[in-house]
Short mmCIF file of C-alpha atoms in Angstrom, two decimals:
data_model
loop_
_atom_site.label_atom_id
_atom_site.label_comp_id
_atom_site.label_asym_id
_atom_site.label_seq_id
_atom_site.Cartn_x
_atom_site.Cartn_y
_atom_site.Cartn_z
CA UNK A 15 37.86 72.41 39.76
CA UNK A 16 40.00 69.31 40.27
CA UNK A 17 39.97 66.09 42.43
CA UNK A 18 42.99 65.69 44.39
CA UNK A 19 42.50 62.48 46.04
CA UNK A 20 40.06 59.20 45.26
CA UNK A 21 39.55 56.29 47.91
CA UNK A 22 37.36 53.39 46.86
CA UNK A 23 36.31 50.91 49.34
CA UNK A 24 34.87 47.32 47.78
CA UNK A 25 33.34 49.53 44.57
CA UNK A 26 33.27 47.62 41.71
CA UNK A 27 36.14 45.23 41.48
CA UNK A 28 38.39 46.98 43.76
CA UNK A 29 38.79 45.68 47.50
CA UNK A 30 40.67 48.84 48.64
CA UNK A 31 41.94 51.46 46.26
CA UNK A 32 43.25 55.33 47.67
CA UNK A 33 44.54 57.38 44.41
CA UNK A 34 46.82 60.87 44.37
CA UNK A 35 45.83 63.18 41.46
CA UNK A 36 48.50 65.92 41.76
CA UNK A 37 48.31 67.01 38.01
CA UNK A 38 45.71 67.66 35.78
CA UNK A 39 45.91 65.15 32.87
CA UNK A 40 45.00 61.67 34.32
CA UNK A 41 45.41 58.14 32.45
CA UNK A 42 43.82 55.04 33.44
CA UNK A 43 45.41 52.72 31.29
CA UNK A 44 45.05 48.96 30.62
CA UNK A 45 43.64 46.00 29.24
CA UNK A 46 40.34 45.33 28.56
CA UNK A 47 37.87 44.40 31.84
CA UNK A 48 40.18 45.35 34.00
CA UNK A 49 38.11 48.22 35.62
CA UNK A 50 39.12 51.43 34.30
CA UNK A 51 35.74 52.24 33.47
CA UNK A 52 34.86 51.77 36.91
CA UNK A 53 37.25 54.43 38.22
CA UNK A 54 35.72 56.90 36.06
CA UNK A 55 32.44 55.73 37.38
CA UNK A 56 33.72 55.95 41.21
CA UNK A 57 34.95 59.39 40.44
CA UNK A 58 31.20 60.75 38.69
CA UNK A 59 29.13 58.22 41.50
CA UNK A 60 30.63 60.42 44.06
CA UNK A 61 30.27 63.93 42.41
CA UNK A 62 27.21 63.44 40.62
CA UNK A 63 24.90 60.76 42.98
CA UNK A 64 24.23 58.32 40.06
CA UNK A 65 26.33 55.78 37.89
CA UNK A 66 26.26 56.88 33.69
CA UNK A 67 26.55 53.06 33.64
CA UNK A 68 23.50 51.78 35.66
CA UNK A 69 20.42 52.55 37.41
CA UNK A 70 20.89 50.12 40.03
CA UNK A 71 22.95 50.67 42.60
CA UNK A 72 23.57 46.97 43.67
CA UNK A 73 25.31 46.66 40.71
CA UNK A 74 28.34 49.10 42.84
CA UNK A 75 29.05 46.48 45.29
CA UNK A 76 31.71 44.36 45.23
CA UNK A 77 30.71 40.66 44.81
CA UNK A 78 32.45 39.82 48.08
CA UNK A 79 30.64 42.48 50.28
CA UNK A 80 27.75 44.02 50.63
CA UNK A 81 28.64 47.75 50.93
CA UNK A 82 30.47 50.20 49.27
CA UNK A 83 31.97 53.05 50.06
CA UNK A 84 33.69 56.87 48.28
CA UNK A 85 35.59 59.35 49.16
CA UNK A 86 37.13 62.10 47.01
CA UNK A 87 38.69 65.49 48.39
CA UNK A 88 39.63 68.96 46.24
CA UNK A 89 41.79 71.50 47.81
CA UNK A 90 41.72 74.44 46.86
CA UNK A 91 43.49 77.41 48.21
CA UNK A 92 44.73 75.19 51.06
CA UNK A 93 40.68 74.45 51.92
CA UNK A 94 39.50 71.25 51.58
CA UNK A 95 36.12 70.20 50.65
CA UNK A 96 35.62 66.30 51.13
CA UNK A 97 32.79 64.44 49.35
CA UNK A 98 32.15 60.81 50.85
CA UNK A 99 29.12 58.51 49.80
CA UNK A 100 28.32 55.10 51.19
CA UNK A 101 25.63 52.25 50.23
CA UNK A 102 25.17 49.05 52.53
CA UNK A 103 21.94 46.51 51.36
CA UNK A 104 19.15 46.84 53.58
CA UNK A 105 20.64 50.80 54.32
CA UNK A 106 20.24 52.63 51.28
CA UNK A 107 22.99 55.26 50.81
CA UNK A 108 24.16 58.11 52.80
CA UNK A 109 26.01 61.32 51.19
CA UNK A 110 28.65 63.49 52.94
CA UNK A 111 29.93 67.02 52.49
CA UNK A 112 32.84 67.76 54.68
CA UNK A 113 31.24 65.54 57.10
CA UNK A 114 28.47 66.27 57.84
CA UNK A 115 25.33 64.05 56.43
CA UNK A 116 23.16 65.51 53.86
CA UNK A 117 19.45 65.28 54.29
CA UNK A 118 16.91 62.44 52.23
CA UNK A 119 16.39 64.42 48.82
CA UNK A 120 19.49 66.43 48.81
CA UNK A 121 22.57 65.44 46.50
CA UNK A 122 26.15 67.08 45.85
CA UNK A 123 25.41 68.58 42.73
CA UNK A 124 27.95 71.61 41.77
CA UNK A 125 30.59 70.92 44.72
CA UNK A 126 32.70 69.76 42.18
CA UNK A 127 30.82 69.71 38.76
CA UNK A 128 31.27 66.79 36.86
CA UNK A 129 31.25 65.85 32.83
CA UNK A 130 31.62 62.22 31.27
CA UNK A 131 31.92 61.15 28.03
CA UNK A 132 31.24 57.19 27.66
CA UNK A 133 30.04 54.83 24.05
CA UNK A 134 26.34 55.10 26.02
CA UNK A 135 25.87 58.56 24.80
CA UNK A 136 26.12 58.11 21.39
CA UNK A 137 22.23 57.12 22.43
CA UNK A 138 21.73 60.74 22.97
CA UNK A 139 21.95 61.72 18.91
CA UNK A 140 20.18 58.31 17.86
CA UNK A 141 17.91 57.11 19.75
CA UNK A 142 14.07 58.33 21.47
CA UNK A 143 13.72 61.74 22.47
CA UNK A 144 12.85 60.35 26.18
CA UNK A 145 16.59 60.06 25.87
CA UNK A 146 17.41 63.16 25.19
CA UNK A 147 15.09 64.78 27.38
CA UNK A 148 16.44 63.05 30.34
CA UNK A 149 20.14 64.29 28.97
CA UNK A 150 18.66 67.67 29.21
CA UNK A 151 16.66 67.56 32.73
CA UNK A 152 19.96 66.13 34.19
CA UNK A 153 21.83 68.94 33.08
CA UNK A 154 19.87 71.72 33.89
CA UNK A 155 19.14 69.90 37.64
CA UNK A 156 22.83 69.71 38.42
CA UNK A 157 23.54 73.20 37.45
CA UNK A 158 20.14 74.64 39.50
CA UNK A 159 18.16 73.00 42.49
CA UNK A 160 15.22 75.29 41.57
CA UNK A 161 14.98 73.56 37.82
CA UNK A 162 15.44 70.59 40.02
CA UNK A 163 12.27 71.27 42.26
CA UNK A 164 9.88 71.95 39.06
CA UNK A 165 10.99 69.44 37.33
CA UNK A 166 9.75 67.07 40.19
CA UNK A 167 6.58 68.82 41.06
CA UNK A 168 5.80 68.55 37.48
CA UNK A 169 6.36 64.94 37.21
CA UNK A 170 4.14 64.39 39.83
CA UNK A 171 1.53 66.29 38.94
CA UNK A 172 1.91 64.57 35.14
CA UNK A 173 2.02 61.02 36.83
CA UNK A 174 -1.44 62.35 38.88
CA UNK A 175 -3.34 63.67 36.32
CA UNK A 176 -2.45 60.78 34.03
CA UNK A 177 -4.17 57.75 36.60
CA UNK A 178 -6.99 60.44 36.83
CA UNK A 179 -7.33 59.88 32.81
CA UNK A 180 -7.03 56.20 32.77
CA UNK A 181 -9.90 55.93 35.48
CA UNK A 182 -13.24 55.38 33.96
CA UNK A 183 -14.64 56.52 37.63
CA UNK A 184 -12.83 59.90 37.60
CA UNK A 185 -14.70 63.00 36.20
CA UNK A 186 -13.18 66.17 34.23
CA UNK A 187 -12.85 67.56 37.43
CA UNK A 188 -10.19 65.13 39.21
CA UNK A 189 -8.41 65.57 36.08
CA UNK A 190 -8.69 69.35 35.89
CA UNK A 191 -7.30 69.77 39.41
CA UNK A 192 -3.28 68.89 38.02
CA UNK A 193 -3.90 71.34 35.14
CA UNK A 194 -2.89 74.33 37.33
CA UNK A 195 0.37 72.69 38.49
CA UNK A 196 1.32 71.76 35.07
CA UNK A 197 0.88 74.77 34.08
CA UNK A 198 3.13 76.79 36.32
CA UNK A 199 6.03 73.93 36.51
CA UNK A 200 5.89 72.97 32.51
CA UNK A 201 6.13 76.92 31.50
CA UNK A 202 9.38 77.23 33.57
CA UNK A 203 11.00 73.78 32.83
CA UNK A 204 10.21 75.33 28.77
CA UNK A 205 11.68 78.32 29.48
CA UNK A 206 15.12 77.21 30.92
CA UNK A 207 15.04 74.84 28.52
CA UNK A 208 14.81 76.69 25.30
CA UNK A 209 18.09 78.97 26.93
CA UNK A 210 19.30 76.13 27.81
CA UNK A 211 19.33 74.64 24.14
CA UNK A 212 19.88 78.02 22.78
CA UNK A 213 23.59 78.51 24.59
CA UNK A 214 24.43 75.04 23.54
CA UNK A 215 23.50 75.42 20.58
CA UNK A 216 26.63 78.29 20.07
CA UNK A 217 29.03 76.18 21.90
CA UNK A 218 28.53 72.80 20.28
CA UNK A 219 28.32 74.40 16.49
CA UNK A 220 31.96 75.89 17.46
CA UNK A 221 32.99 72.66 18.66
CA UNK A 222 31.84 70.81 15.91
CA UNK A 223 33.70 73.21 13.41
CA UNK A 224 37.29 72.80 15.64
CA UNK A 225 36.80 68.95 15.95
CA UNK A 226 36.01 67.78 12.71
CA UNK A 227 37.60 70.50 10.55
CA UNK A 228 34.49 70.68 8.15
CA UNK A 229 32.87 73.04 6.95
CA UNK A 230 29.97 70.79 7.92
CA UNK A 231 27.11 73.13 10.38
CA UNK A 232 26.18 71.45 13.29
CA UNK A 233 22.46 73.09 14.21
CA UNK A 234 21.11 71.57 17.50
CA UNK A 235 17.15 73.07 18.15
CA UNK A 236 14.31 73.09 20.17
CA UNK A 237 11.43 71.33 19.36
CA UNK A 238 8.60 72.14 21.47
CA UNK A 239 4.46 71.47 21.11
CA UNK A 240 4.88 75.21 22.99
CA UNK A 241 6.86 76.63 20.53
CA UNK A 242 4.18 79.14 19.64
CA UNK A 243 2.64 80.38 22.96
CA UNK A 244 4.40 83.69 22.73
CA UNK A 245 1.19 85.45 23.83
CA UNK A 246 1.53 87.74 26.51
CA UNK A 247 -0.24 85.04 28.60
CA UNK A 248 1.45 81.77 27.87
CA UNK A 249 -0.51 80.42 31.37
CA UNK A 250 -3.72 81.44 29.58
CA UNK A 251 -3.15 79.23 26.41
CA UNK A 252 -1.35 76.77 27.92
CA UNK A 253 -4.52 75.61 29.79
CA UNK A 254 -6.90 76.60 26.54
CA UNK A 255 -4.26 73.89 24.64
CA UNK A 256 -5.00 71.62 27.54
CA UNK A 257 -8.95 71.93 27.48
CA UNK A 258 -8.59 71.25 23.69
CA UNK A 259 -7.18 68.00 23.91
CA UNK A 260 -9.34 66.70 26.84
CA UNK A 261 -11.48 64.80 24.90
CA UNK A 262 -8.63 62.79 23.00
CA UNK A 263 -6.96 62.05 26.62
CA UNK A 264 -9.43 60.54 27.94
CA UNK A 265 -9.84 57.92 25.02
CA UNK A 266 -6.17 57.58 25.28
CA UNK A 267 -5.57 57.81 29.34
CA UNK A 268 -2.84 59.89 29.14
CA UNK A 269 -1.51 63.53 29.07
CA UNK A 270 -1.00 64.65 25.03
CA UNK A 271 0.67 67.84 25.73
CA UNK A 272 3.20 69.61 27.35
CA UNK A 273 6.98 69.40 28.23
CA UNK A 274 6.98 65.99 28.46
CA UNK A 275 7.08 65.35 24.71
CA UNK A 276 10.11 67.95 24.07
CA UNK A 277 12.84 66.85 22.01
CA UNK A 278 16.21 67.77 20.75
CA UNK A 279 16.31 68.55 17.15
CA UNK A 280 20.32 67.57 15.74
CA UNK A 281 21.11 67.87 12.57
CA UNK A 282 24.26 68.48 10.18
CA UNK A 283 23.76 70.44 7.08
CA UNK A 284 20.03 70.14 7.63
CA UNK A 285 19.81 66.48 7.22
CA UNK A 286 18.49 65.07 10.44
CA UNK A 287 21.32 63.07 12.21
CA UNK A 288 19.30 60.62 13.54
CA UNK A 289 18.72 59.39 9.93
CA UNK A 290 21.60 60.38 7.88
CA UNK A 291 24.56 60.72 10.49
CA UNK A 292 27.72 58.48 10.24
CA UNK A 293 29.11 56.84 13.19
CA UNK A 294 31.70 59.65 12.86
CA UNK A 295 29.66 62.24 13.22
CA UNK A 296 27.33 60.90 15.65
CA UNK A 297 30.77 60.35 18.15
CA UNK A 298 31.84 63.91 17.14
CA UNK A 299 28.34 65.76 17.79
CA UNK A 300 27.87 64.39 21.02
CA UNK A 301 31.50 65.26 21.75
CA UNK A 302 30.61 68.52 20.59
CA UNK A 303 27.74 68.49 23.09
CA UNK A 304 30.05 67.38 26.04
CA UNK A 305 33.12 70.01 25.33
CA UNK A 306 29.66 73.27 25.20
CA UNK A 307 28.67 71.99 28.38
CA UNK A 308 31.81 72.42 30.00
CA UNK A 309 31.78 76.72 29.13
CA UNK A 310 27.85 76.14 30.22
CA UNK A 311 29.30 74.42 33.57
CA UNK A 312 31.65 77.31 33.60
CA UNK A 313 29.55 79.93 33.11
CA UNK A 314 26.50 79.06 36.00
CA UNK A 315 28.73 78.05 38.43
CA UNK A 316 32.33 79.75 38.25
CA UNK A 317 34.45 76.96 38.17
CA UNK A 318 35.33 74.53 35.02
CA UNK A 319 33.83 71.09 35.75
CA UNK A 320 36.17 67.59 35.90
CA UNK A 321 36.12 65.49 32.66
CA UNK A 322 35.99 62.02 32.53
CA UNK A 323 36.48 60.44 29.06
CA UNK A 324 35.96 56.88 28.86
CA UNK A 325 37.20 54.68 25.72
CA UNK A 326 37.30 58.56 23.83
CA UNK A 327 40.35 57.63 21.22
CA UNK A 328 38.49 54.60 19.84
CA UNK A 329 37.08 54.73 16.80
CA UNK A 330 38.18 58.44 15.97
CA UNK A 331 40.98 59.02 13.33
CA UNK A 332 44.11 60.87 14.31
CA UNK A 333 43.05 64.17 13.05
CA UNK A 334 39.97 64.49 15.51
CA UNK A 335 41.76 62.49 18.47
CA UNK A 336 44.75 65.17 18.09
CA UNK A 337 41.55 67.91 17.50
CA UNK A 338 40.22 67.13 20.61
CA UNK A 339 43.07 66.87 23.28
CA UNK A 340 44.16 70.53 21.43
CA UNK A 341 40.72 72.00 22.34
CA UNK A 342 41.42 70.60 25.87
CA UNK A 343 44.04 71.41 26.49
CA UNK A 344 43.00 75.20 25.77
CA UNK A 345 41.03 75.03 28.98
CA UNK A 346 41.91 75.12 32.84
CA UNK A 347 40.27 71.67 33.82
CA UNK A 348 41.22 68.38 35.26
CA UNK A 349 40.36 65.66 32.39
CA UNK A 350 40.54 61.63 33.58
CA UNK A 351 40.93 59.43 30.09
CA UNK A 352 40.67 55.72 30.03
CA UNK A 353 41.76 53.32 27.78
CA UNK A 354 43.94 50.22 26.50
CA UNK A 355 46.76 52.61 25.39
CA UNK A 356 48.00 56.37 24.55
CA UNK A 357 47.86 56.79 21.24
CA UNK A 358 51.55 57.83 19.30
CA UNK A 359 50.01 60.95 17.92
CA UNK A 360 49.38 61.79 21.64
CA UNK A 361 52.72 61.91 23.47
CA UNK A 362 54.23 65.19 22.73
CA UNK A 363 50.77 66.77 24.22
CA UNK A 364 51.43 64.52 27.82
CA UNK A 365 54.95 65.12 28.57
CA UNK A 366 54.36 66.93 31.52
CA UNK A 367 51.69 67.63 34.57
CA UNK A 368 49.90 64.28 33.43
CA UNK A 369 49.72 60.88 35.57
CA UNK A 370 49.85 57.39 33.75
CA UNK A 371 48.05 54.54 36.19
CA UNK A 372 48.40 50.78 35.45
CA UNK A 373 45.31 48.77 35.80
CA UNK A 374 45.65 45.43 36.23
CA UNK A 375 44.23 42.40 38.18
CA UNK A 376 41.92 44.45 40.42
CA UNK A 377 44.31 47.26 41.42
CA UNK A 378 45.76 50.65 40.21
CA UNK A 379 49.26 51.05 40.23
CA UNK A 380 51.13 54.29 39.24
CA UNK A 381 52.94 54.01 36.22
CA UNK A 382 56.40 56.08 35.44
CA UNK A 383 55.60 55.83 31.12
CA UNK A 384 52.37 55.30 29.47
CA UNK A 385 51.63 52.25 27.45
CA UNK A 386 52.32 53.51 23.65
CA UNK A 387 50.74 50.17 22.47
CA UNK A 388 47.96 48.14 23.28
CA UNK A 389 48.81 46.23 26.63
CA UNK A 390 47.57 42.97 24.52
CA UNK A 391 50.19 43.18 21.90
CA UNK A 392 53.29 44.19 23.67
CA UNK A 393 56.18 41.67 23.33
#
């Protein structure tokens, strides 16, 4: 899949911004705060429905307006599918798919599948598991609406059956009427987890091995309170584990069991990563974890996703940087890099099909050569 065009409309710093990507390799290139990071943002905002930057929206708009506005098209065999997504204060936001307005609820999810890579996800191997759960849930809800839909019928049951526990006035029986629902949602949302986890489990221990070079294993696992309801009626002791904890819930006024405390389990030659990992291999295991999910991508929906790498090169030695654009480069997908410069190792691998953009002072300008050096400390 691949983004041909990008048109950004008082997003971010940009007053008025429309972008040509003709080849596959794309460089945003510049100094620091000059909003390269917010072209990569534009660009997964407009595939994806939600910023890997912030949770408020507000924080889109230009400081001299009070709307914003996307548009992105793909061709593909001489079709074009157009994605366009607008925000005004007071309005909310409105999404478009070849113009025509997509209802309250819905989102573009899988037109044109999107990964990014940014310094935020190095929370994912070392911070809480709500972290990492959330990693997951987006995942699996951008690859299926159904996950999607059980994910938010069990939230809502959870979130229910929860104030029913913290209300001295409610009786077993309020509480016992969102058992059911979690239940049926919480087995599924397990079960396409755990294959979830399982496939990237594969993918990311190869990538690890390419990346790095080491024999270090890379083990990423499933750690699940259900992890041992393999009777042949997992609804059955699903509720039984539910009645067992009743009594503990309702000191506590919340729900002890059930998907909601899953967690990733990441570790590198059995020492958990959270505790032992360098900042090496924390940067190269969630790397690993971003170049799986583009064969998962691949795989569920037919097409290889785009690839937005923000700030990648820093802080990685030559051996991995050169690693990783080689294992790119293996695969049939449109990859957007930002950064102050291309790094020297780099420039026999972008001599052709790539694009080199300038940004500078609030704009984007198309640049013939890349910057080889830092944009700070050329003469």
């Amino acid at each position: 899949m691949s983004i041909n065009s990008l048109t950004l409309n008082k997003f971010r710093n940009f007053d008025k911004e429309t972008l040509s990507f003709e080849s596959r390799y794309v460089f945003f290139l510049g100094q620091n705060a000059q909003g390269k990071t917010n072209l990569l943002e534009a660009i997964y905002y407009l595939t994806c429905a939600k910023s890997f930057r912030t949770s408020r929206i507000s924080n889109l708009v230009n400081f001299n307006s009070d709307y914003f506005y996307l548009k992105g098209i793909s061709l593909k065999n001489n079709l074009a599918d157009v994605l366009e997504v607008s925000f005004k204060n007071g309005e909310g936001r409105k999404h478009k798919y070849n113009g025509v307005l997509l209802k309250k609820g819905e989102y573009p999810w899988g037109i044109i599948p999107t990964i990014s890579y940014s310094r935020k996800d190095l929370k994912l191997s070392e911070e809480e598991a709500s972290l990492r759960r959330k990693f997951i849930d987006q995942e699996l809800s951008f690859l299926s609406k159904t996950y999607f839909y059980h994910l938010k019928r069990y939230n809502r049951a959870l979130k229910q059956r929860n104030a029913a526990l913290k209300n001295k006035h409610s009786g077993e029986s309020e509480v016992r009427l969102w058992d059911e629902e979690l239940v049926v949602h919480g087995l599924y949302i397990i079960k396409k987890r755990r294959e979830f986890i399982d496939t990237l489990n594969i993918l990311s221990r190869l990538a690890y091995r390419r990346l790095t070079g080491s024999s270090e294993e890379l083990k990423i696992g499933f750690r699940c309170q259900l992890n041992d309801l393999k009777e042949k009626d997992p609804e059955s002791a699903y509720r039984a584990r539910l009645t067992s904890v009743y009594q503990r819930e309702r000191k506590l006024g919340y729900t002890l069991f059930g998907p909601h405390k899953d967690d990733l389990e990441i570790v590198i030659n059995d020492n958990d990563i959270r505790q032992f990992g360098s900042s090496g291999q924390h940067k190269s295991v969630v790397l690993s974890i971003k170049l799986a999910l583009i064969e998962i991508v691949k795989k569920e929906s037919g097409v290889y996703p785009l690839l937005l790498l923000d700030e990648v090169f820093s802080e990685l030695d030559e051996k991995r940087i050169v690693s990783l654009v080689q294992i790119i480069k293996r695969k049939k997908i449109q990859v957007f890099f930002s950064g102050d410069h291309l790094p020297a190792c780099l420039s026999k691998f972008f001599t052709d099909n790539t694009t080199f953009f300038l940004v500078s002072d609030n704009q984007v300008k198309l640049q013939e050569r890349p910057l080889a050096v830092r944009p700070d400390l050329a003469s």
